[in-house]
Amino acid sequence: MEKKNIDWSNLGFGYIQTDLRYVSNYKNGAWDEGTLSSDSMITLSECAGVLQYAQTIFEGLKAYTTEDGHIVTFRPDLNASRLADSAKRLEMPVFPEDRFVDAVVKVVEANAAYVPPFGSGATLYLRPYMFGTNPVIGVKPADEYQFRLFCTPVGPYFKGGAKPITIRVSDFDRAAPNGTGHIKAGLNYAMSLHAIVSAHEAGFDENMYLDPKTRTKVEETGGANFLFVTKDNKIVTPKSNSILPSITRRSLVYVAKEYLGLEVEEREVFFDEVKDFAECGLCGTAAVISPVGKINDHGKEICFPSGMEKMGPTTQKLYDTLTGIQMGKIEAPEGWIKVIK
């Protein structure tokens, strides 16, 4: 198979249209058999449920070329399960989890020429999503839906290495106490747009959201979970019912315990504790771990001992181990790697 003529080493993190995507429609209480389509455009009623009441959910995962030349994905079954949880919360029909994984395989196989080569730093990003399609004018769930999955080659999230970022404590809430913070719904991300734009305008890279009820506990950022390292080398991750359950965070916790022999605590993290941690990172699909060097709390700075030049040593070990598993350099736990080609 001949690869597309793309400058892999200079790819950004953006959308490039590929040849085929997967499409399945839900109508009269059932999903159709689904198909690959060359059409990247979507035609909808002006009154479609997704346009009126934001009934849409999504996922994000990647396909990689491993060191031995295979094309693989990382834990797609967990994305399938999380999409199902999101669908239930927004009163949408669940797209069968086995069909989700099959759609991932079909799309990657069909667009194998777009999977970046090993060593390029680039990957194939997969975006499964689902939305209400039929006209809905009264406030209620749609009756018809479409599940789609497209892919696009993307470069590394950080060009030239992951430099520590500066974030601020936000005055905005990411999620309501009993709301939808634990699912991957488009509406959560729409809510965060003003907060992230205003953070950037103020010179910060991201927001730290505190819990919406008491505003004393660390939750997450607009698109990633927090991971802290104590001064005695213990991993601490915040636990809350309004945090999105990150697959990357879950995997890093396992890596910390089983590969690096570190103690891990998943618990409520009070903001007052943050100043005492040695390292801080944001974990998610796009970057794996984004190191945080500094937190600004309304003018008062918290500077982590790991500094602003590079990842802290423990964070670096976590990053190297997980990416090594994903790229086939390190043996993976059973079931983590789905080999496609």
CSV table of C-alpha atoms in Angstrom, one decimal:
chain,number,residue,atom,x,y,z
A,1,MET,CA,0.0,0.0,0.0
A,2,GLU,CA,1.4,3.3,-1.0
A,3,LYS,CA,1.1,6.2,1.5
A,4,LYS,CA,-0.4,9.5,0.5
A,5,ASN,CA,2.1,12.3,-0.5
A,6,ILE,CA,1.9,14.2,2.8
A,7,ASP,CA,4.7,15.9,4.7
A,8,TRP,CA,4.2,13.8,7.8
A,9,SER,CA,6.8,15.5,9.9
A,10,ASN,CA,5.2,19.0,9.4
A,11,LEU,CA,1.5,18.1,10.1
A,12,GLY,CA,-0.4,20.3,12.4
A,13,PHE,CA,-3.3,19.2,14.7
A,14,GLY,CA,-6.1,20.0,12.2
A,15,TYR,CA,-8.5,18.5,9.8
A,16,ILE,CA,-7.5,16.9,6.5
A,17,GLN,CA,-10.2,15.2,4.5
A,18,THR,CA,-9.6,11.5,3.9
A,19,ASP,CA,-11.2,9.2,1.4
A,20,LEU,CA,-13.9,7.3,3.3
A,21,ARG,CA,-15.9,7.6,6.5
A,22,TYR,CA,-18.5,5.3,8.2
A,23,VAL,CA,-22.2,6.2,8.3
A,24,SER,CA,-25.1,4.5,10.0
A,25,ASN,CA,-28.6,5.8,10.5
A,26,TYR,CA,-31.2,5.1,13.2
A,27,LYS,CA,-34.8,5.1,12.1
A,28,ASN,CA,-38.0,3.4,13.2
A,29,GLY,CA,-36.3,2.1,16.4
A,30,ALA,CA,-33.3,0.4,14.7
A,31,TRP,CA,-29.8,1.1,13.3
A,32,ASP,CA,-29.3,0.2,9.6
A,33,GLU,CA,-26.3,-2.0,8.6
A,34,GLY,CA,-24.0,1.0,8.0
A,35,THR,CA,-21.7,1.7,5.1
A,36,LEU,CA,-18.5,3.4,4.1
A,37,SER,CA,-19.1,6.7,2.2
A,38,SER,CA,-17.0,9.0,0.1
A,39,ASP,CA,-19.3,11.9,0.9
A,40,SER,CA,-17.9,14.1,3.6
A,41,MET,CA,-21.0,16.5,3.6
A,42,ILE,CA,-24.0,16.2,5.8
A,43,THR,CA,-27.5,17.4,4.7
A,44,LEU,CA,-29.9,18.1,7.6
A,45,SER,CA,-33.4,19.6,8.1
A,46,GLU,CA,-33.2,23.2,9.4
A,47,CYS,CA,-35.2,21.9,12.4
A,48,ALA,CA,-32.9,18.9,13.1
A,49,GLY,CA,-32.7,17.9,16.8
A,50,VAL,CA,-28.9,18.5,16.9
A,51,LEU,CA,-29.3,22.1,15.6
A,52,GLN,CA,-32.2,23.0,18.0
A,53,TYR,CA,-31.2,21.3,21.3
A,54,ALA,CA,-27.6,20.2,20.9
A,55,GLN,CA,-28.3,16.5,21.0
A,56,THR,CA,-24.8,15.3,20.0
A,57,ILE,CA,-22.1,13.2,21.5
A,58,PHE,CA,-18.6,12.3,20.3
A,59,GLU,CA,-15.4,10.4,21.0
A,60,GLY,CA,-11.7,10.7,20.0
A,61,LEU,CA,-9.1,8.0,19.5
A,62,LYS,CA,-6.0,7.3,17.4
A,63,ALA,CA,-4.5,4.8,15.0
A,64,TYR,CA,-0.7,4.3,15.0
A,65,THR,CA,2.0,2.6,13.0
A,66,THR,CA,4.0,0.5,15.4
A,67,GLU,CA,7.7,-0.1,15.3
A,68,ASP,CA,7.2,-3.5,13.6
A,69,GLY,CA,5.0,-1.9,10.9
A,70,HIS,CA,1.5,-2.8,12.1
A,71,ILE,CA,-1.4,-0.4,12.2
A,72,VAL,CA,-3.1,-0.5,15.6
A,73,THR,CA,-5.6,1.4,17.7
A,74,PHE,CA,-5.5,1.9,21.5
A,75,ARG,CA,-8.4,0.6,23.6
A,76,PRO,CA,-11.3,1.3,21.2
A,77,ASP,CA,-13.6,-0.8,23.3
A,78,LEU,CA,-13.4,1.8,26.1
A,79,ASN,CA,-14.4,4.6,23.6
A,80,ALA,CA,-17.4,2.4,22.5
A,81,SER,CA,-18.4,2.0,26.1
A,82,ARG,CA,-18.1,5.7,26.9
A,83,LEU,CA,-20.1,6.7,23.8
A,84,ALA,CA,-22.8,4.3,25.0
A,85,ASP,CA,-22.9,6.0,28.4
A,86,SER,CA,-23.1,9.4,26.8
A,87,ALA,CA,-26.0,8.2,24.6
A,88,LYS,CA,-28.0,7.0,27.6
A,89,ARG,CA,-27.6,10.3,29.4
A,90,LEU,CA,-28.8,12.3,26.4
A,91,GLU,CA,-31.7,9.9,25.7
A,92,MET,CA,-30.1,8.8,22.4
A,93,PRO,CA,-30.1,5.2,21.2
A,94,VAL,CA,-26.9,3.3,22.0
A,95,PHE,CA,-24.8,2.5,19.0
A,96,PRO,CA,-23.8,-1.2,19.6
A,97,GLU,CA,-20.3,-1.4,21.1
A,98,ASP,CA,-19.1,-4.2,18.8
A,99,ARG,CA,-20.3,-2.3,15.8
A,100,PHE,CA,-18.4,0.8,17.0
A,101,VAL,CA,-15.1,-1.2,17.1
A,102,ASP,CA,-15.9,-2.7,13.7
A,103,ALA,CA,-16.5,0.8,12.3
A,104,VAL,CA,-13.1,1.9,13.7
A,105,VAL,CA,-11.5,-1.1,11.9
A,106,LYS,CA,-13.3,-0.4,8.6
A,107,VAL,CA,-12.4,3.3,8.6
A,108,VAL,CA,-8.7,2.7,9.4
A,109,GLU,CA,-8.4,-0.1,6.8
A,110,ALA,CA,-10.1,2.1,4.2
A,111,ASN,CA,-7.8,5.0,4.9
A,112,ALA,CA,-4.6,3.1,5.6
A,113,ALA,CA,-2.7,5.3,3.1
A,114,TYR,CA,-3.3,8.2,5.5
A,115,VAL,CA,-1.9,6.5,8.6
A,116,PRO,CA,1.5,8.3,9.3
A,117,PRO,CA,4.6,6.1,9.3
A,118,PHE,CA,6.3,5.1,12.5
A,119,GLY,CA,8.8,7.7,13.8
A,120,SER,CA,7.1,10.6,12.1
A,121,GLY,CA,5.4,11.8,15.4
A,122,ALA,CA,2.1,11.9,13.6
A,123,THR,CA,-1.0,9.7,14.0
A,124,LEU,CA,-4.4,9.1,12.5
A,125,TYR,CA,-7.0,10.7,14.6
A,126,LEU,CA,-10.5,9.1,14.7
A,127,ARG,CA,-13.6,11.0,15.5
A,128,PRO,CA,-16.8,9.0,16.1
A,129,TYR,CA,-19.9,11.1,16.7
A,130,MET,CA,-23.7,10.8,16.8
A,131,PHE,CA,-26.5,13.4,16.5
A,132,GLY,CA,-30.2,13.8,16.3
A,133,THR,CA,-31.3,14.3,12.6
A,134,ASN,CA,-35.1,14.6,12.4
A,135,PRO,CA,-37.1,17.8,12.9
A,136,VAL,CA,-37.7,18.6,16.6
A,137,ILE,CA,-39.4,21.8,17.5
A,138,GLY,CA,-40.8,20.9,21.0
A,139,VAL,CA,-38.2,20.2,23.7
A,140,LYS,CA,-37.7,16.4,23.5
A,141,PRO,CA,-35.3,13.8,22.2
A,142,ALA,CA,-35.0,13.2,18.4
A,143,ASP,CA,-36.5,10.1,16.9
A,144,GLU,CA,-33.8,9.6,14.2
A,145,TYR,CA,-30.0,9.7,14.5
A,146,GLN,CA,-26.9,9.4,12.5
A,147,PHE,CA,-23.6,7.8,13.7
A,148,ARG,CA,-20.5,8.8,11.8
A,149,LEU,CA,-16.8,8.1,12.1
A,150,PHE,CA,-14.2,10.0,10.1
A,151,CYS,CA,-10.4,10.2,10.4
A,152,THR,CA,-7.7,12.7,9.7
A,153,PRO,CA,-3.9,12.5,10.0
A,154,VAL,CA,-2.6,14.9,12.6
A,155,GLY,CA,0.8,15.9,13.8
A,156,PRO,CA,2.1,15.8,17.4
A,157,TYR,CA,0.1,18.0,19.7
A,158,PHE,CA,3.4,19.7,20.8
A,159,LYS,CA,5.8,20.7,18.1
A,160,GLY,CA,9.4,20.5,19.5
A,161,GLY,CA,8.5,18.7,22.7
A,162,ALA,CA,6.0,19.1,25.4
A,163,LYS,CA,6.9,22.4,27.2
A,164,PRO,CA,5.1,23.0,30.5
A,165,ILE,CA,2.1,25.3,30.2
A,166,THR,CA,0.6,28.0,32.4
A,167,ILE,CA,-3.0,27.7,33.4
A,168,ARG,CA,-5.4,29.8,35.5
A,169,VAL,CA,-8.1,29.0,38.1
A,170,SER,CA,-11.3,29.8,36.2
A,171,ASP,CA,-14.2,31.7,37.6
A,172,PHE,CA,-16.5,29.7,35.3
A,173,ASP,CA,-17.9,26.2,36.0
A,174,ARG,CA,-17.3,23.5,33.5
A,175,ALA,CA,-20.3,21.4,34.6
A,176,ALA,CA,-23.3,21.5,36.9
A,177,PRO,CA,-23.2,19.4,40.2
A,178,ASN,CA,-25.7,16.9,38.8
A,179,GLY,CA,-25.2,17.7,35.1
A,180,THR,CA,-23.4,16.2,32.2
A,181,GLY,CA,-19.7,16.6,33.1
A,182,HIS,CA,-19.2,12.8,33.2
A,183,ILE,CA,-20.1,12.3,29.5
A,184,LYS,CA,-18.6,13.5,26.2
A,185,ALA,CA,-21.4,15.7,25.0
A,186,GLY,CA,-20.9,18.6,22.5
A,187,LEU,CA,-22.8,20.9,24.9
A,188,ASN,CA,-20.1,20.6,27.5
A,189,TYR,CA,-17.5,21.8,25.1
A,190,ALA,CA,-19.7,24.6,23.8
A,191,MET,CA,-20.0,25.8,27.4
A,192,SER,CA,-16.2,25.9,27.8
A,193,LEU,CA,-15.4,28.0,24.7
A,194,HIS,CA,-15.9,31.4,26.3
A,195,ALA,CA,-13.7,30.3,29.2
A,196,ILE,CA,-10.9,29.1,27.0
A,197,VAL,CA,-11.0,32.1,24.7
A,198,SER,CA,-10.9,34.5,27.7
A,199,ALA,CA,-8.0,32.5,29.2
A,200,HIS,CA,-6.0,32.8,26.0
A,201,GLU,CA,-6.7,36.5,25.8
A,202,ALA,CA,-5.3,36.8,29.3
A,203,GLY,CA,-2.2,35.0,28.4
A,204,PHE,CA,-2.9,31.5,29.8
A,205,ASP,CA,-2.9,28.1,28.0
A,206,GLU,CA,-5.8,26.5,29.8
A,207,ASN,CA,-8.3,26.7,32.7
A,208,MET,CA,-8.4,24.8,35.9
A,209,TYR,CA,-12.0,24.2,36.8
A,210,LEU,CA,-13.0,23.7,40.5
A,211,ASP,CA,-16.0,21.7,41.6
A,212,PRO,CA,-19.2,23.7,40.9
A,213,LYS,CA,-20.8,23.0,44.3
A,214,THR,CA,-18.1,24.2,46.8
A,215,ARG,CA,-15.3,25.6,44.5
A,216,THR,CA,-12.8,24.0,46.8
A,217,LYS,CA,-11.8,20.9,44.9
A,218,VAL,CA,-9.9,20.4,41.6
A,219,GLU,CA,-12.0,18.9,38.7
A,220,GLU,CA,-10.4,19.1,35.3
A,221,THR,CA,-9.7,21.5,32.4
A,222,GLY,CA,-11.9,22.0,29.3
A,223,GLY,CA,-10.7,18.8,27.7
A,224,ALA,CA,-8.4,16.8,30.0
A,225,ASN,CA,-8.1,15.2,33.4
A,226,PHE,CA,-5.5,16.3,36.0
A,227,LEU,CA,-2.7,14.1,37.2
A,228,PHE,CA,-0.4,15.2,40.1
A,229,VAL,CA,2.8,13.8,41.5
A,230,THR,CA,3.6,14.3,45.2
A,231,LYS,CA,7.0,15.1,46.6
A,232,ASP,CA,7.4,11.5,47.7
A,233,ASN,CA,6.6,10.3,44.2
A,234,LYS,CA,3.0,9.2,44.6
A,235,ILE,CA,0.5,9.7,41.8
A,236,VAL,CA,-2.8,11.6,42.7
A,237,THR,CA,-5.8,12.0,40.4
A,238,PRO,CA,-9.0,13.9,41.2
A,239,LYS,CA,-12.2,11.8,41.7
A,240,SER,CA,-15.6,13.4,41.1
A,241,ASN,CA,-19.0,12.5,39.5
A,242,SER,CA,-18.7,15.5,37.2
A,243,ILE,CA,-15.3,14.7,35.6
A,244,LEU,CA,-15.1,13.0,32.2
A,245,PRO,CA,-13.6,9.5,32.8
A,246,SER,CA,-10.5,9.8,30.6
A,247,ILE,CA,-9.3,6.7,28.9
A,248,THR,CA,-5.8,8.1,28.9
A,249,ARG,CA,-5.9,8.8,32.6
A,250,ARG,CA,-7.2,5.3,33.3
A,251,SER,CA,-4.4,3.9,31.3
A,252,LEU,CA,-1.7,6.1,33.0
A,253,VAL,CA,-3.0,5.0,36.4
A,254,TYR,CA,-2.5,1.3,35.4
A,255,VAL,CA,1.0,2.1,34.0
A,256,ALA,CA,2.0,3.9,37.2
A,257,LYS,CA,1.0,0.9,39.3
A,258,GLU,CA,1.9,-2.1,37.2
A,259,TYR,CA,4.8,-0.9,35.1
A,260,LEU,CA,6.5,1.7,37.3
A,261,GLY,CA,5.5,0.4,40.8
A,262,LEU,CA,4.2,3.7,42.0
A,263,GLU,CA,1.5,4.2,44.6
A,264,VAL,CA,-1.7,5.8,43.1
A,265,GLU,CA,-4.5,7.7,44.9
A,266,GLU,CA,-7.8,8.4,43.1
A,267,ARG,CA,-9.6,10.8,45.4
A,268,GLU,CA,-11.0,14.2,46.0
A,269,VAL,CA,-8.2,16.8,45.6
A,270,PHE,CA,-8.6,20.1,47.4
A,271,PHE,CA,-7.2,23.1,45.7
A,272,ASP,CA,-5.4,24.0,48.9
A,273,GLU,CA,-3.2,20.9,48.4
A,274,VAL,CA,-2.0,21.8,44.9
A,275,LYS,CA,0.8,24.1,46.1
A,276,ASP,CA,2.4,21.0,47.8
A,277,PHE,CA,2.6,18.8,44.7
A,278,ALA,CA,5.9,18.3,42.8
A,279,GLU,CA,4.5,17.8,39.3
A,280,CYS,CA,1.3,18.4,37.5
A,281,GLY,CA,0.0,17.3,34.1
A,282,LEU,CA,-3.1,17.2,32.0
A,283,CYS,CA,-3.9,13.9,30.4
A,284,GLY,CA,-6.0,13.2,27.3
A,285,THR,CA,-6.0,11.5,23.8
A,286,ALA,CA,-4.4,14.4,21.9
A,287,ALA,CA,-1.3,15.0,23.9
A,288,VAL,CA,-1.2,12.0,26.3
A,289,ILE,CA,0.2,14.3,29.0
A,290,SER,CA,0.6,18.1,28.9
A,291,PRO,CA,2.9,19.2,31.7
A,292,VAL,CA,1.8,22.2,33.8
A,293,GLY,CA,4.6,24.4,35.1
A,294,LYS,CA,2.5,27.2,36.7
A,295,ILE,CA,-1.0,27.8,38.0
A,296,ASN,CA,-2.3,31.4,38.4
A,297,ASP,CA,-4.9,31.8,41.1
A,298,HIS,CA,-6.2,35.3,40.5
A,299,GLY,CA,-2.7,36.8,40.5
A,300,LYS,CA,-1.2,34.4,43.0
A,301,GLU,CA,1.2,32.0,41.3
A,302,ILE,CA,1.7,28.3,42.2
A,303,CYS,CA,5.0,27.2,40.6
A,304,PHE,CA,5.8,23.5,40.5
A,305,PRO,CA,9.3,22.3,41.4
A,306,SER,CA,9.5,20.5,38.0
A,307,GLY,CA,9.7,24.0,36.4
A,308,MET,CA,8.8,25.6,33.1
A,309,GLU,CA,11.5,24.0,30.9
A,310,LYS,CA,10.5,20.3,30.6
A,311,MET,CA,8.2,17.6,32.0
A,312,GLY,CA,8.9,16.5,35.6
A,313,PRO,CA,10.8,13.2,35.8
A,314,THR,CA,7.9,11.0,37.0
A,315,THR,CA,5.5,12.6,34.4
A,316,GLN,CA,8.1,11.9,31.7
A,317,LYS,CA,8.4,8.2,32.8
A,318,LEU,CA,4.6,7.9,32.6
A,319,TYR,CA,4.5,9.5,29.1
A,320,ASP,CA,7.4,7.4,27.8
A,321,THR,CA,5.9,4.2,29.0
A,322,LEU,CA,2.4,4.8,27.7
A,323,THR,CA,3.5,6.0,24.3
A,324,GLY,CA,5.9,3.1,24.2
A,325,ILE,CA,3.0,0.7,24.7
A,326,GLN,CA,1.0,2.5,22.0
A,327,MET,CA,3.8,2.4,19.5
A,328,GLY,CA,4.7,-1.2,20.1
A,329,LYS,CA,8.0,-0.6,21.8
A,330,ILE,CA,6.8,-1.9,25.2
A,331,GLU,CA,4.6,-5.0,25.6
A,332,ALA,CA,1.0,-4.0,26.2
A,333,PRO,CA,-1.4,-5.3,28.7
A,334,GLU,CA,-3.8,-7.9,27.2
A,335,GLY,CA,-6.6,-6.2,25.2
A,336,TRP,CA,-5.1,-2.8,25.1
A,337,ILE,CA,-3.9,-2.9,21.4
A,338,LYS,CA,-6.3,-3.6,18.6
A,339,VAL,CA,-4.2,-4.7,15.5
A,340,ILE,CA,-5.9,-3.6,12.3
A,341,LYS,CA,-3.3,-4.4,9.6
